[in-house]
Amino acid sequence: MKDRETADQIATLRGLKMVHFYHLPSDESPICGIIAYYQDKLINLCSGDKYFSALFDRVADIYDSEASLGRILADDTTIHILKQANAFNDDSFEKQLSGYKLSAEPLFLPKAFSAYYLLPIVKYIIQSLYYRKDPSGSETEKPALTIDPIPRQWFGKGMISAIHEDKRLGFPYQIFSMAGECYDIIVRNVLTYGNELKIEISYGYDRITISYYDSSFLYEGVIQYKLTGNRPFVLHELRQKGESVFMTDSECKNEKTAVPSGQALRLLSASGDDWLACRLPWGDTLFSKSAAGKEYRLIETHENDLNITYALCFCFLEAEKDVPLAFGEYSFRLYERGDLTELHLLEMEQPASGRYMQRYAGRFYSGQDNK
């Protein structure tokens, strides 16, 4: 009932008098909120609430049509964010989608194909654990683990096979898709039979955050890529029972000749020049570019004849002095295989364009061939 009341409250919101956008800086996903005062009523939702994007979209629409009348009070940061929200142009975005046809259902089911871009990360973590010191306390590093290139998989479940010390090992895994581009993964039998390795992967505007821990040896790890100027780094820290086992902060290998796929560039309305490209430790290619006040981040995964591109377009707002706040414009995952192309428009973490979130996120499109 509460959800219904909130939805009705947003749908009937009129006479907006004051709006304030706030955010709480965090190392994890940012927490944002909107307070709106209207008709002697108050509504306050944060980015974790179900109807936050609906409120954002509603307030942005009202502000766009009524701000010139001088009836709405808002601070400079809120005004800047609302103007950015209203900057999303349907006509321009529709032009970017030209050549694609709206589909009722996807051919590349996310649940079936998420393993293609998640398992390389899972394999990298498993190999890192087996290359550490023996959990028994031995100072000798364990021999490298050789993982079979093609795991058995079926709709988010499967088996990773490997050889360690001439022994054949099997790691059953299961992938759970959470809200947004967040995933929980459980891998069993890592380091010892019956052990559970839990992995959380979250895709953000300017980062991938990966955390993992196991139940038997109490390992806890964090992996995160970051951009410092034009130098991409990956931070990897592993702790056991609260004490550091190792920490690396390594620069990614520069891929000077790499460029995003032609289809991805057309969807972004971006040129193929001036892309920073680097190889992430698990094999994917990260592309980064700043142009005309916008930020672009792409991650490409290659698996046999399938190319999957995850793309983000966003900008940085100065929400507070010297504290940049990422504001999302749109995001997609592009599947390219032979002459078959499919586009999935994705939900984004808040703050993001309410118009994009309400009108486009969650849609699927079949595309033209890959010429």
CSV table of C-alpha atoms in Angstrom, one decimal:
chain,number,residue,atom,x,y,z
A,1,MET,CA,0.0,0.0,0.0
A,2,LYS,CA,2.8,2.4,0.8
A,3,ASP,CA,4.3,1.9,-2.6
A,4,ARG,CA,1.0,2.7,-4.2
A,5,GLU,CA,0.6,5.8,-2.1
A,6,THR,CA,4.1,7.0,-3.0
A,7,ALA,CA,3.4,6.5,-6.7
A,8,ASP,CA,0.1,8.4,-6.5
A,9,GLN,CA,1.8,11.2,-4.5
A,10,ILE,CA,4.4,11.6,-7.2
A,11,ALA,CA,1.9,11.4,-10.1
A,12,THR,CA,-0.3,14.2,-8.5
A,13,LEU,CA,2.6,16.4,-7.4
A,14,ARG,CA,1.6,20.0,-8.3
A,15,GLY,CA,2.4,23.5,-7.1
A,16,LEU,CA,6.1,22.9,-6.5
A,17,LYS,CA,7.5,25.5,-4.1
A,18,MET,CA,10.9,24.2,-3.1
A,19,VAL,CA,13.3,21.4,-4.2
A,20,HIS,CA,16.6,20.4,-2.8
A,21,PHE,CA,19.0,17.8,-4.2
A,22,TYR,CA,21.6,16.3,-1.8
A,23,HIS,CA,24.2,13.6,-1.9
A,24,LEU,CA,26.4,11.9,0.7
A,25,PRO,CA,29.9,11.1,-0.7
A,26,SER,CA,30.8,7.5,-0.3
A,27,ASP,CA,33.5,5.1,-1.4
A,28,GLU,CA,30.7,2.7,-2.5
A,29,SER,CA,27.6,3.7,-4.5
A,30,PRO,CA,26.7,7.3,-3.8
A,31,ILE,CA,23.6,8.0,-1.8
A,32,CYS,CA,21.5,10.8,-3.3
A,33,GLY,CA,18.2,12.3,-2.3
A,34,ILE,CA,15.5,14.8,-3.3
A,35,ILE,CA,13.3,16.8,-0.9
A,36,ALA,CA,10.4,18.5,-2.6
A,37,TYR,CA,7.9,20.9,-0.9
A,38,TYR,CA,4.6,21.4,-2.6
A,39,GLN,CA,1.1,22.4,-1.6
A,40,ASP,CA,2.1,22.4,2.0
A,41,LYS,CA,3.3,18.8,1.7
A,42,LEU,CA,6.7,17.3,1.8
A,43,ILE,CA,8.2,14.3,0.0
A,44,ASN,CA,11.8,13.1,0.6
A,45,LEU,CA,13.2,10.0,-1.2
A,46,CYS,CA,16.8,8.8,-1.5
A,47,SER,CA,18.4,6.8,-4.3
A,48,GLY,CA,17.7,3.5,-2.5
A,49,ASP,CA,14.0,4.1,-2.7
A,50,LYS,CA,11.9,2.4,-5.4
A,51,TYR,CA,10.3,5.6,-6.7
A,52,PHE,CA,13.4,7.9,-6.6
A,53,SER,CA,13.8,8.1,-10.3
A,54,ALA,CA,10.1,8.7,-10.8
A,55,LEU,CA,10.3,11.6,-8.3
A,56,PHE,CA,13.4,12.9,-10.0
A,57,ASP,CA,11.7,12.8,-13.4
A,58,ARG,CA,8.6,14.5,-12.1
A,59,VAL,CA,10.4,17.3,-10.3
A,60,ALA,CA,12.6,17.9,-13.4
A,61,ASP,CA,9.6,18.2,-15.7
A,62,ILE,CA,7.9,20.7,-13.4
A,63,TYR,CA,11.0,22.7,-12.9
A,64,ASP,CA,11.6,22.8,-16.7
A,65,SER,CA,8.1,24.3,-17.3
A,66,GLU,CA,7.7,26.5,-14.3
A,67,ALA,CA,11.1,27.7,-13.2
A,68,SER,CA,10.9,30.8,-15.4
A,69,LEU,CA,7.8,31.9,-13.3
A,70,GLY,CA,10.0,32.3,-10.3
A,71,ARG,CA,7.8,30.2,-8.0
A,72,ILE,CA,10.3,27.5,-7.2
A,73,LEU,CA,13.1,27.9,-4.6
A,74,ALA,CA,16.3,25.8,-5.2
A,75,ASP,CA,20.0,26.2,-4.5
A,76,ASP,CA,22.6,26.5,-7.2
A,77,THR,CA,23.6,22.8,-7.0
A,78,THR,CA,20.0,21.6,-7.4
A,79,ILE,CA,19.4,24.0,-10.3
A,80,HIS,CA,22.4,22.7,-12.0
A,81,ILE,CA,21.4,19.1,-11.6
A,82,LEU,CA,17.8,19.8,-12.7
A,83,LYS,CA,19.0,21.6,-15.8
A,84,GLN,CA,21.3,18.6,-16.6
A,85,ALA,CA,18.4,16.2,-16.1
A,86,ASN,CA,16.3,18.3,-18.6
A,87,ALA,CA,19.2,18.4,-21.1
A,88,PHE,CA,18.5,14.8,-22.2
A,89,ASN,CA,17.1,15.2,-25.7
A,90,ASP,CA,14.7,12.6,-27.0
A,91,ASP,CA,15.2,13.6,-30.6
A,92,SER,CA,19.0,13.3,-30.4
A,93,PHE,CA,18.8,10.0,-28.6
A,94,GLU,CA,16.4,8.6,-31.2
A,95,LYS,CA,18.9,9.5,-33.9
A,96,GLN,CA,21.5,7.6,-32.1
A,97,LEU,CA,19.1,4.6,-32.1
A,98,SER,CA,18.5,4.9,-35.9
A,99,GLY,CA,19.0,1.5,-37.5
A,100,TYR,CA,17.7,-0.3,-34.4
A,101,LYS,CA,14.2,-1.7,-34.0
A,102,LEU,CA,12.5,-2.0,-30.7
A,103,SER,CA,12.0,-5.7,-29.6
A,104,ALA,CA,9.5,-7.1,-27.1
A,105,GLU,CA,12.0,-9.7,-25.9
A,106,PRO,CA,15.8,-10.0,-26.1
A,107,LEU,CA,17.5,-12.8,-28.0
A,108,PHE,CA,20.6,-12.4,-25.8
A,109,LEU,CA,19.0,-13.1,-22.4
A,110,PRO,CA,21.0,-11.3,-19.7
A,111,LYS,CA,20.8,-14.2,-17.4
A,112,ALA,CA,22.2,-16.5,-20.0
A,113,PHE,CA,25.0,-14.3,-21.2
A,114,SER,CA,26.1,-12.5,-18.0
A,115,ALA,CA,28.7,-15.3,-17.5
A,116,TYR,CA,30.6,-14.1,-20.6
A,117,TYR,CA,31.7,-10.8,-18.9
A,118,LEU,CA,31.6,-11.9,-15.2
A,119,LEU,CA,33.5,-15.2,-15.3
A,120,PRO,CA,36.8,-13.6,-16.5
A,121,ILE,CA,36.7,-11.7,-13.2
A,122,VAL,CA,35.8,-14.8,-11.2
A,123,LYS,CA,38.7,-16.7,-12.8
A,124,TYR,CA,41.1,-13.9,-12.0
A,125,ILE,CA,40.1,-14.0,-8.3
A,126,ILE,CA,40.4,-17.8,-8.1
A,127,GLN,CA,43.8,-17.7,-9.7
A,128,SER,CA,44.9,-14.9,-7.3
A,129,LEU,CA,43.9,-17.0,-4.3
A,130,TYR,CA,45.7,-20.1,-5.5
A,131,TYR,CA,48.8,-18.1,-6.1
A,132,ARG,CA,48.9,-16.8,-2.6
A,133,LYS,CA,50.6,-18.4,0.4
A,134,ASP,CA,49.1,-21.8,1.4
A,135,PRO,CA,46.2,-21.2,3.9
A,136,SER,CA,47.9,-23.7,6.3
A,137,GLY,CA,50.6,-21.1,7.0
A,138,SER,CA,53.3,-22.3,4.7
A,139,GLU,CA,55.5,-19.6,3.3
A,140,THR,CA,55.8,-21.3,-0.1
A,141,GLU,CA,53.5,-20.0,-2.8
A,142,LYS,CA,51.2,-22.6,-4.2
A,143,PRO,CA,51.7,-23.4,-7.9
A,144,ALA,CA,49.7,-21.6,-10.5
A,145,LEU,CA,46.2,-22.8,-11.2
A,146,THR,CA,45.4,-23.6,-14.9
A,147,ILE,CA,41.8,-23.0,-15.6
A,148,ASP,CA,40.0,-24.5,-18.7
A,149,PRO,CA,39.1,-21.7,-21.1
A,150,ILE,CA,35.5,-22.8,-21.7
A,151,PRO,CA,33.4,-23.4,-18.5
A,152,ARG,CA,30.2,-25.4,-18.5
A,153,GLN,CA,27.3,-22.9,-18.1
A,154,TRP,CA,23.6,-22.7,-18.3
A,155,PHE,CA,21.6,-19.6,-17.4
A,156,GLY,CA,23.8,-18.3,-14.6
A,157,LYS,CA,24.9,-21.7,-13.3
A,158,GLY,CA,27.8,-23.8,-14.3
A,159,MET,CA,31.2,-25.4,-13.5
A,160,ILE,CA,34.7,-23.9,-13.8
A,161,SER,CA,37.3,-26.7,-14.3
A,162,ALA,CA,40.9,-26.4,-13.5
A,163,ILE,CA,44.2,-28.3,-12.9
A,164,HIS,CA,46.2,-27.7,-9.8
A,165,GLU,CA,49.2,-29.8,-8.8
A,166,ASP,CA,48.2,-32.4,-11.4
A,167,LYS,CA,44.8,-32.7,-9.9
A,168,ARG,CA,41.5,-31.9,-11.7
A,169,LEU,CA,39.4,-29.5,-9.7
A,170,GLY,CA,35.8,-28.3,-10.3
A,171,PHE,CA,34.3,-25.1,-9.0
A,172,PRO,CA,30.5,-25.0,-9.2
A,173,TYR,CA,29.2,-21.4,-9.5
A,174,GLN,CA,25.9,-19.5,-9.5
A,175,ILE,CA,25.3,-15.9,-10.6
A,176,PHE,CA,22.6,-13.7,-9.1
A,177,SER,CA,21.6,-10.5,-10.8
A,178,MET,CA,20.8,-7.6,-8.4
A,179,ALA,CA,19.3,-4.2,-9.0
A,180,GLY,CA,21.2,-2.2,-11.6
A,181,GLU,CA,24.5,-3.5,-12.9
A,182,CYS,CA,25.3,-5.4,-9.6
A,183,TYR,CA,25.9,-9.1,-9.3
A,184,ASP,CA,26.4,-11.6,-6.5
A,185,ILE,CA,28.3,-14.8,-7.3
A,186,ILE,CA,28.9,-17.9,-5.3
A,187,VAL,CA,31.7,-20.3,-6.2
A,188,ARG,CA,32.2,-23.5,-4.3
A,189,ASN,CA,35.3,-25.7,-3.5
A,190,VAL,CA,37.8,-22.9,-3.9
A,191,LEU,CA,41.0,-23.7,-1.9
A,192,THR,CA,39.3,-26.6,-0.2
A,193,TYR,CA,36.3,-28.8,-0.8
A,194,GLY,CA,33.1,-27.3,0.6
A,195,ASN,CA,34.4,-23.8,0.9
A,196,GLU,CA,32.2,-21.0,-0.4
A,197,LEU,CA,33.7,-18.0,-2.2
A,198,LYS,CA,31.3,-15.1,-2.4
A,199,ILE,CA,31.9,-12.3,-4.9
A,200,GLU,CA,30.1,-9.0,-5.3
A,201,ILE,CA,30.6,-7.0,-8.6
A,202,SER,CA,29.2,-3.5,-9.0
A,203,TYR,CA,29.6,-1.4,-12.2
A,204,GLY,CA,29.6,2.3,-11.4
A,205,TYR,CA,30.1,5.5,-13.5
A,206,ASP,CA,33.9,5.7,-13.1
A,207,ARG,CA,34.8,2.4,-11.5
A,208,ILE,CA,34.2,-1.3,-11.2
A,209,THR,CA,34.1,-2.4,-7.5
A,210,ILE,CA,34.7,-6.1,-6.8
A,211,SER,CA,34.7,-7.5,-3.3
A,212,TYR,CA,35.0,-11.2,-2.3
A,213,TYR,CA,35.4,-13.3,0.8
A,214,ASP,CA,35.4,-17.0,1.7
A,215,SER,CA,33.9,-18.9,4.6
A,216,SER,CA,36.7,-21.4,5.5
A,217,PHE,CA,39.9,-19.3,5.5
A,218,LEU,CA,38.3,-15.9,6.1
A,219,TYR,CA,40.0,-14.2,3.1
A,220,GLU,CA,38.6,-10.8,2.2
A,221,GLY,CA,39.5,-9.1,-1.0
A,222,VAL,CA,38.7,-5.8,-2.8
A,223,ILE,CA,39.5,-5.0,-6.5
A,224,GLN,CA,38.8,-1.6,-8.0
A,225,TYR,CA,40.0,0.2,-11.1
A,226,LYS,CA,40.6,3.9,-11.0
A,227,LEU,CA,41.6,6.6,-13.5
A,228,THR,CA,44.3,9.1,-12.4
A,229,GLY,CA,44.7,11.5,-15.3
A,230,ASN,CA,45.4,9.3,-18.3
A,231,ARG,CA,46.9,6.5,-16.2
A,232,PRO,CA,44.4,3.6,-15.4
A,233,PHE,CA,45.3,1.6,-12.3
A,234,VAL,CA,43.8,-1.5,-10.7
A,235,LEU,CA,44.0,-1.7,-6.9
A,236,HIS,CA,43.8,-5.3,-5.5
A,237,GLU,CA,44.0,-5.8,-1.8
A,238,LEU,CA,43.6,-9.2,0.1
A,239,ARG,CA,43.3,-9.6,3.8
A,240,GLN,CA,43.0,-12.6,6.0
A,241,LYS,CA,41.3,-12.3,9.5
A,242,GLY,CA,41.8,-8.6,9.2
A,243,GLU,CA,45.5,-8.7,8.4
A,244,SER,CA,47.0,-7.7,5.0
A,245,VAL,CA,48.1,-10.6,2.8
A,246,PHE,CA,49.1,-8.4,-0.2
A,247,MET,CA,48.2,-5.2,-1.9
A,248,THR,CA,49.0,-4.2,-5.5
A,249,ASP,CA,48.3,-0.9,-7.2
A,250,SER,CA,49.4,-1.7,-10.8
A,251,GLU,CA,49.0,0.4,-14.0
A,252,CYS,CA,47.0,-1.3,-16.7
A,253,LYS,CA,48.7,-2.3,-19.9
A,254,ASN,CA,48.1,0.4,-22.5
A,255,GLU,CA,46.4,-0.8,-25.7
A,256,LYS,CA,47.5,2.0,-28.0
A,257,THR,CA,45.9,0.7,-31.2
A,258,ALA,CA,42.6,-0.5,-29.8
A,259,VAL,CA,39.4,1.4,-30.5
A,260,PRO,CA,35.8,0.6,-29.6
A,261,SER,CA,33.6,-1.2,-32.1
A,262,GLY,CA,32.0,0.8,-34.9
A,263,GLN,CA,28.5,0.0,-33.7
A,264,ALA,CA,29.3,1.3,-30.2
A,265,LEU,CA,30.8,4.5,-31.6
A,266,ARG,CA,27.7,5.1,-33.6
A,267,LEU,CA,25.5,4.6,-30.6
A,268,LEU,CA,27.6,7.1,-28.6
A,269,SER,CA,27.8,9.6,-31.5
A,270,ALA,CA,31.5,9.7,-30.8
A,271,SER,CA,34.5,9.6,-33.0
A,272,GLY,CA,37.2,6.9,-32.9
A,273,ASP,CA,39.9,9.3,-32.0
A,274,ASP,CA,41.5,10.1,-28.6
A,275,TRP,CA,40.4,7.0,-26.7
A,276,LEU,CA,42.4,5.9,-23.8
A,277,ALA,CA,42.5,2.1,-24.0
A,278,CYS,CA,43.9,-0.4,-21.5
A,279,ARG,CA,43.8,-4.1,-20.7
A,280,LEU,CA,42.2,-5.0,-17.4
A,281,PRO,CA,43.9,-7.8,-15.4
A,282,TRP,CA,41.1,-10.3,-16.3
A,283,GLY,CA,41.4,-9.6,-20.1
A,284,ASP,CA,38.7,-7.1,-20.9
A,285,THR,CA,39.5,-3.8,-22.6
A,286,LEU,CA,38.6,-0.5,-20.9
A,287,PHE,CA,38.0,2.5,-23.1
A,288,SER,CA,37.8,6.1,-21.7
A,289,LYS,CA,37.2,9.4,-23.3
A,290,SER,CA,36.2,13.0,-22.4
A,291,ALA,CA,34.6,15.1,-25.1
A,292,ALA,CA,32.3,18.2,-25.1
A,293,GLY,CA,31.7,18.0,-21.4
A,294,LYS,CA,30.8,14.3,-21.4
A,295,GLU,CA,32.6,11.3,-20.1
A,296,TYR,CA,32.5,7.9,-21.9
A,297,ARG,CA,33.5,4.6,-20.4
A,298,LEU,CA,33.3,1.3,-22.3
A,299,ILE,CA,34.3,-2.2,-21.4
A,300,GLU,CA,34.7,-4.8,-24.2
A,301,THR,CA,34.6,-8.5,-23.6
A,302,HIS,CA,35.5,-10.9,-26.4
A,303,GLU,CA,34.4,-14.6,-26.2
A,304,ASN,CA,34.9,-16.7,-29.4
A,305,ASP,CA,32.8,-14.8,-32.1
A,306,LEU,CA,30.8,-12.8,-29.5
A,307,ASN,CA,31.7,-9.2,-28.6
A,308,ILE,CA,30.0,-7.6,-25.7
A,309,THR,CA,30.3,-3.9,-25.0
A,310,TYR,CA,29.2,-2.2,-21.8
A,311,ALA,CA,29.0,1.6,-22.2
A,312,LEU,CA,28.3,4.6,-20.0
A,313,CYS,CA,27.8,8.2,-21.0
A,314,PHE,CA,27.8,10.7,-18.0
A,315,CYS,CA,29.1,14.0,-16.9
A,316,PHE,CA,30.7,15.4,-13.7
A,317,LEU,CA,28.8,18.0,-11.8
A,318,GLU,CA,30.3,20.1,-9.1
A,319,ALA,CA,27.8,19.2,-6.5
A,320,GLU,CA,29.9,20.7,-3.7
A,321,LYS,CA,33.2,22.6,-3.8
A,322,ASP,CA,35.9,20.3,-5.1
A,323,VAL,CA,33.6,17.3,-4.9
A,324,PRO,CA,32.6,16.1,-8.4
A,325,LEU,CA,29.3,14.2,-8.7
A,326,ALA,CA,28.8,11.8,-11.6
A,327,PHE,CA,25.5,12.3,-13.4
A,328,GLY,CA,24.4,9.6,-15.8
A,329,GLU,CA,22.9,10.3,-19.2
A,330,TYR,CA,22.5,6.8,-20.7
A,331,SER,CA,24.0,3.3,-20.6
A,332,PHE,CA,23.8,0.2,-22.8
A,333,ARG,CA,25.1,-3.2,-23.4
A,334,LEU,CA,25.7,-4.1,-27.0
A,335,TYR,CA,26.0,-7.7,-28.2
A,336,GLU,CA,27.6,-8.3,-31.6
A,337,ARG,CA,27.9,-11.8,-33.1
A,338,GLY,CA,28.3,-12.3,-36.9
A,339,ASP,CA,25.4,-10.5,-38.5
A,340,LEU,CA,23.4,-10.4,-35.3
A,341,THR,CA,23.4,-7.3,-33.2
A,342,GLU,CA,21.3,-6.5,-30.2
A,343,LEU,CA,21.2,-3.5,-27.9
A,344,HIS,CA,20.0,-3.4,-24.3
A,345,LEU,CA,19.4,0.0,-22.7
A,346,LEU,CA,20.3,-0.3,-19.0
A,347,GLU,CA,19.2,1.2,-15.7
A,348,MET,CA,21.8,3.5,-14.1
A,349,GLU,CA,22.8,4.3,-10.6
A,350,GLN,CA,21.4,7.6,-9.3
A,351,PRO,CA,21.7,10.4,-10.0
A,352,ALA,CA,20.8,10.0,-13.6
A,353,SER,CA,18.6,11.4,-16.2
A,354,GLY,CA,15.0,10.7,-15.1
A,355,ARG,CA,13.8,11.0,-18.7
A,356,TYR,CA,16.2,8.4,-19.9
A,357,MET,CA,15.4,6.1,-16.9
A,358,GLN,CA,11.6,6.5,-17.4
A,359,ARG,CA,11.5,6.3,-21.2
A,360,TYR,CA,14.3,4.1,-22.3
A,361,ALA,CA,16.0,2.0,-19.6
A,362,GLY,CA,15.0,-1.7,-19.8
A,363,ARG,CA,14.3,-1.7,-23.5
A,364,PHE,CA,15.7,-4.1,-26.1
A,365,TYR,CA,16.6,-3.3,-29.7
A,366,SER,CA,17.6,-5.5,-32.6
A,367,GLY,CA,20.2,-3.9,-34.8
A,368,GLN,CA,21.7,-3.8,-38.2
A,369,ASP,CA,24.5,-6.0,-39.3
A,370,ASN,CA,28.1,-5.5,-38.1
A,371,LYS,CA,29.6,-4.1,-41.4
